[in-house]
Short mmCIF file of C-alpha atoms and ligand atoms in Angstrom, two decimals:
data_model
loop_
_atom_site.label_atom_id
_atom_site.label_comp_id
_atom_site.label_asym_id
_atom_site.label_seq_id
_atom_site.Cartn_x
_atom_site.Cartn_y
_atom_site.Cartn_z
CA MET A 1 44.66 96.21 -63.58
CA THR A 2 48.45 97.46 -63.51
CA THR A 3 50.46 96.82 -60.49
CA VAL A 4 53.35 99.02 -59.56
CA LEU A 5 56.25 97.72 -57.22
CA ILE A 6 58.13 100.42 -55.91
CA THR A 7 61.31 100.98 -53.61
CA LEU A 8 61.39 104.35 -51.95
CA GLY A 9 63.33 106.31 -49.08
CA PRO A 10 67.00 105.30 -47.69
CA THR A 11 68.08 101.99 -46.24
CA ARG A 12 70.34 101.79 -43.12
CA GLU A 13 73.18 99.71 -42.51
CA TYR A 14 73.97 99.23 -38.95
CA ILE A 15 77.60 99.58 -37.52
CA ASP A 16 76.60 99.00 -33.99
CA PRO A 17 73.05 98.79 -31.98
CA VAL A 18 72.83 102.48 -32.41
CA ARG A 19 74.99 103.59 -35.16
CA PHE A 20 74.17 103.27 -38.75
CA ILE A 21 75.27 104.31 -42.43
CA SER A 22 72.61 105.86 -44.56
CA ASN A 23 71.84 109.01 -46.72
CA ALA A 24 69.59 112.02 -47.20
CA SER A 25 66.85 110.51 -49.13
CA SER A 26 63.56 111.96 -48.39
CA GLY A 27 61.13 109.42 -50.10
CA LYS A 28 59.39 112.44 -51.74
CA MET A 29 59.98 111.42 -55.33
CA GLY A 30 58.71 107.74 -54.36
CA ARG A 31 55.73 109.25 -52.59
CA GLU A 32 54.85 111.58 -55.53
CA ILE A 33 55.04 108.63 -57.71
CA ILE A 34 52.78 106.42 -55.67
CA LYS A 35 50.28 109.07 -55.60
CA GLN A 36 50.16 109.39 -59.78
CA ALA A 37 50.24 105.56 -60.20
CA LEU A 38 47.12 105.38 -57.65
CA LYS A 39 45.43 108.45 -59.62
CA LYS A 40 45.88 106.26 -62.98
CA GLY A 41 44.10 103.43 -61.11
CA CYS A 42 47.47 101.22 -60.53
CA ASN A 43 47.80 98.94 -57.45
CA VAL A 44 50.82 99.91 -55.62
CA ILE A 45 53.29 97.68 -53.45
CA ALA A 46 55.69 100.03 -51.91
CA VAL A 47 58.65 98.75 -50.18
CA LYS A 48 59.70 101.70 -48.01
CA GLY A 49 63.05 102.49 -46.11
CA PRO A 50 63.01 104.82 -43.11
CA CYS A 51 61.69 108.03 -43.99
CA ASN A 52 58.66 110.45 -43.27
CA ILE A 53 56.35 109.39 -45.68
CA GLU A 54 52.61 108.32 -45.26
CA ILE A 55 50.22 106.92 -47.77
CA LYS A 56 46.95 105.86 -46.88
CA ASN A 57 45.03 104.13 -49.59
CA LYS A 58 43.34 100.86 -49.88
CA LYS A 59 45.23 100.15 -53.06
CA CYS A 60 48.75 100.80 -51.90
CA LYS A 61 50.21 98.20 -49.69
CA ILE A 62 53.17 99.49 -47.59
CA VAL A 63 56.09 97.14 -46.32
CA ASP A 64 58.27 99.12 -44.01
CA VAL A 65 61.88 98.02 -44.18
CA VAL A 66 65.22 99.13 -42.51
CA THR A 67 68.05 97.53 -44.28
CA THR A 68 68.91 96.64 -47.43
CA ALA A 69 68.76 93.04 -47.13
CA GLN A 70 65.09 93.57 -45.65
CA MET A 71 64.51 95.70 -48.82
CA PHE A 72 65.68 92.79 -51.05
CA LYS A 73 63.57 90.29 -49.28
CA ALA A 74 60.56 92.00 -49.81
CA VAL A 75 60.93 93.02 -53.25
CA LYS A 76 61.63 89.24 -54.10
CA ALA A 77 58.53 88.20 -52.37
CA ASN A 78 56.56 90.71 -54.15
CA LEU A 79 58.19 90.76 -57.66
CA LYS A 80 55.66 88.07 -59.07
CA TYR A 81 52.63 90.45 -58.71
CA ALA A 82 54.43 93.51 -60.21
CA ASP A 83 53.84 94.61 -64.06
CA VAL A 84 56.22 97.62 -63.37
CA PHE A 85 59.02 97.86 -60.94
CA ILE A 86 60.19 101.23 -60.10
CA GLY A 87 63.51 101.59 -57.79
CA VAL A 88 63.27 104.89 -56.34
CA ALA A 89 65.17 104.05 -53.10
CA ALA A 90 68.55 105.51 -52.44
CA VAL A 91 69.84 101.98 -51.26
CA ALA A 92 72.95 101.98 -49.18
CA ASP A 93 75.91 100.84 -51.25
CA TYR A 94 77.96 99.50 -48.43
CA THR A 95 77.33 97.62 -45.36
CA PRO A 96 79.87 96.92 -42.38
CA VAL A 97 81.60 93.30 -42.80
CA THR A 98 80.46 92.82 -39.07
CA ILE A 99 78.05 94.70 -36.84
CA GLN A 100 79.41 95.07 -33.22
CA LYS A 101 77.25 93.44 -30.58
CA ASN A 102 77.66 96.19 -28.38
CA LYS A 103 77.81 100.08 -28.76
CA ILE A 104 81.48 101.16 -30.07
CA LYS A 105 83.27 102.81 -27.10
CA LYS A 106 84.75 106.41 -28.07
CA THR A 107 88.63 106.81 -28.10
CA ASP A 108 91.14 109.00 -29.34
CA LYS A 109 92.33 106.54 -32.02
CA ILE A 110 91.17 106.56 -35.62
CA LEU A 111 88.12 104.17 -36.14
CA ASN A 112 88.48 101.97 -39.19
CA LEU A 113 85.38 100.39 -40.81
CA LYS A 114 85.39 97.68 -43.05
CA LEU A 115 82.62 97.88 -45.68
CA LYS A 116 81.35 95.47 -48.27
CA LYS A 117 78.81 95.97 -51.19
CA THR A 118 75.27 95.44 -50.40
CA VAL A 119 73.03 93.47 -52.86
CA ASP A 120 71.97 95.50 -55.99
CA ILE A 121 68.06 94.99 -55.92
CA ILE A 122 67.11 96.58 -58.99
CA ASN A 123 69.86 94.34 -61.04
CA TYR A 124 68.34 91.38 -59.50
CA VAL A 125 64.94 92.54 -60.68
CA ALA A 126 65.98 93.29 -64.17
CA LYS A 127 67.80 89.87 -64.35
CA HIS A 128 64.90 87.89 -62.86
CA LYS A 129 61.92 89.59 -64.37
CA THR A 130 59.53 88.13 -67.02
CA GLU A 131 59.60 89.57 -70.75
CA LYS A 132 56.39 91.67 -69.81
CA GLN A 133 57.49 93.14 -66.52
CA THR A 134 59.01 96.82 -66.88
CA VAL A 135 61.86 97.99 -64.83
CA ILE A 136 62.47 101.65 -64.21
CA GLY A 137 65.60 103.07 -62.34
CA PHE A 138 67.17 106.08 -60.90
CA ALA A 139 70.63 107.86 -61.32
CA LEU A 140 71.90 110.73 -58.97
CA GLU A 141 75.31 111.90 -59.94
CA SER A 142 77.46 115.11 -58.75
CA LYS A 143 79.23 114.87 -62.20
CA ASN A 144 79.13 113.14 -65.60
CA LEU A 145 75.28 112.46 -65.08
CA LEU A 146 74.11 111.56 -68.61
CA ASN A 147 77.05 109.13 -69.03
CA TYR A 148 76.88 107.60 -65.59
CA ALA A 149 73.12 107.11 -66.17
CA LYS A 150 73.57 105.58 -69.42
CA ASP A 151 75.99 103.06 -68.14
CA LYS A 152 73.53 102.44 -65.38
CA LEU A 153 70.66 101.63 -67.81
CA ASN A 154 72.85 99.33 -69.91
CA GLY A 155 74.74 97.48 -67.24
CA LYS A 156 71.52 97.02 -65.15
CA LYS A 157 69.51 96.25 -68.18
CA LEU A 158 66.73 98.70 -67.39
CA ASP A 159 63.81 99.60 -69.65
CA MET A 160 64.39 103.61 -68.66
CA ILE A 161 66.57 105.31 -66.10
CA VAL A 162 65.55 108.86 -64.74
CA ALA A 163 68.88 110.76 -64.23
CA ASN A 164 68.64 113.63 -61.44
CA PRO A 165 71.37 116.23 -60.32
CA THR A 166 72.32 115.99 -56.89
CA GLU A 167 70.16 119.07 -55.97
CA THR A 168 67.13 116.72 -56.10
CA ILE A 169 68.00 115.24 -52.83
CA GLY A 170 65.50 116.59 -50.56
CA SER A 171 64.24 119.16 -52.63
CA LYS A 172 60.58 119.67 -54.05
CA PHE A 173 61.99 120.16 -57.36
CA SER A 174 64.32 118.61 -60.01
CA LYS A 175 65.38 118.92 -63.69
CA PRO A 176 65.60 115.15 -64.59
CA VAL A 177 66.58 113.44 -68.06
CA PHE A 178 64.74 110.16 -69.04
CA ILE A 179 66.79 107.73 -70.87
CA PHE A 180 65.25 104.57 -72.69
CA LYS A 181 66.58 101.15 -73.53
CA ASN A 182 66.12 102.05 -77.26
CA GLY A 183 68.48 105.00 -77.05
CA ASP A 184 65.88 107.83 -77.01
CA ILE A 185 66.60 110.75 -74.59
CA LYS A 186 63.85 113.12 -73.11
CA LYS A 187 65.02 116.28 -71.21
CA LEU A 188 62.40 117.61 -68.72
CA ASN A 189 62.41 121.31 -67.64
CA SER A 190 62.71 122.10 -64.08
CA ALA A 191 59.58 120.89 -62.45
CA THR A 192 57.95 119.96 -59.18
CA LYS A 193 58.08 116.01 -58.17
CA ASN A 194 54.69 116.15 -58.48
CA ASN A 195 54.57 116.81 -62.16
CA ILE A 196 58.05 114.73 -62.77
CA ALA A 197 56.05 111.86 -61.19
CA LYS A 198 53.28 112.48 -63.47
CA GLU A 199 55.67 111.97 -66.41
CA ILE A 200 57.36 108.87 -65.13
CA ILE A 201 53.90 106.96 -64.37
CA ASN A 202 52.79 108.02 -68.04
CA GLU A 203 56.23 106.50 -69.45
CA ALA A 204 55.89 103.45 -67.09
CA ILE A 205 52.52 102.65 -68.43
CA LYS A 206 53.53 103.36 -72.13
CA LEU A 207 56.59 100.83 -71.76
CA TYR A 208 54.62 98.18 -70.15
CA ARG A 209 51.78 98.22 -72.75
CA ASN A 210 54.29 98.35 -75.80
CA CYS A 211 56.23 95.31 -74.47
O1 C5P B 1 73.31 103.08 -56.62
P1 C5P B 1 72.93 103.44 -57.97
O2 C5P B 1 73.45 104.69 -58.51
O3 C5P B 1 73.51 102.35 -58.79
O4 C5P B 1 71.38 103.34 -58.10
C1 C5P B 1 70.78 103.27 -59.44
C2 C5P B 1 69.56 102.57 -59.32
O5 C5P B 1 69.65 101.34 -58.66
C3 C5P B 1 68.47 103.21 -58.56
O6 C5P B 1 67.05 102.95 -59.21
C4 C5P B 1 68.46 102.50 -57.36
O7 C5P B 1 67.27 102.47 -56.40
C5 C5P B 1 68.94 101.03 -57.67
N1 C5P B 1 69.80 100.41 -56.47
C6 C5P B 1 69.20 99.17 -56.03
N2 C5P B 1 70.03 98.42 -55.21
C7 C5P B 1 71.19 99.00 -54.84
C8 C5P B 1 71.52 100.08 -55.29
C9 C5P B 1 70.91 100.77 -56.23
O8 C5P B 1 68.08 98.91 -56.30
N3 C5P B 1 71.75 98.27 -53.99
#
């Protein structure tokens, strides 16, 4: 039986005990992919950042995380069980160099934050995967979507990337383009995330079976 390991939702990077950097990811695309994977008879391990998504199914194990470091740890721990890895999470790209122990007091002065890059989870997965494991990533850009997505596919050494326009965030719909390692491109018409998820899982299973 095929096991799908998926990351979904945003991650949070804390500045002080109450404030954090994050993004508007709703986790909806991830939820739809999980549903379709379960319909296809897959086992699912979902590493979920903070979002309002509930999945109750005996074949889906949910690992709740908050920060990118926690998401990374959970992915590393579960990678050995995965046949397919799907990185849908909108992982925070930067984290504060230091987390203030106490809440930062408000003043009239400009507040400078020093940020460093977070770990690239899917990059790690693609570099440490076995030959049989299939890795699918996502790209969301406000310009040059296809070129950036191709760069990500090649740079991160993914098997397939789903390129989405920015309007996708929080929406029920998207108009994605699938780009494959062998250079093939599949442009989808505007569709619900539920229908797009069906296509993604079909492609994921095909890629896994063919490798
Ligand atoms: O952030 P970026 O646009 O490079 O994200 C592209 C893909 O990489 C997405 O699938 C996302 O889930 C994954 N990613 C990740 N860890 C990061 C950044 C992105 O797994 N730190």
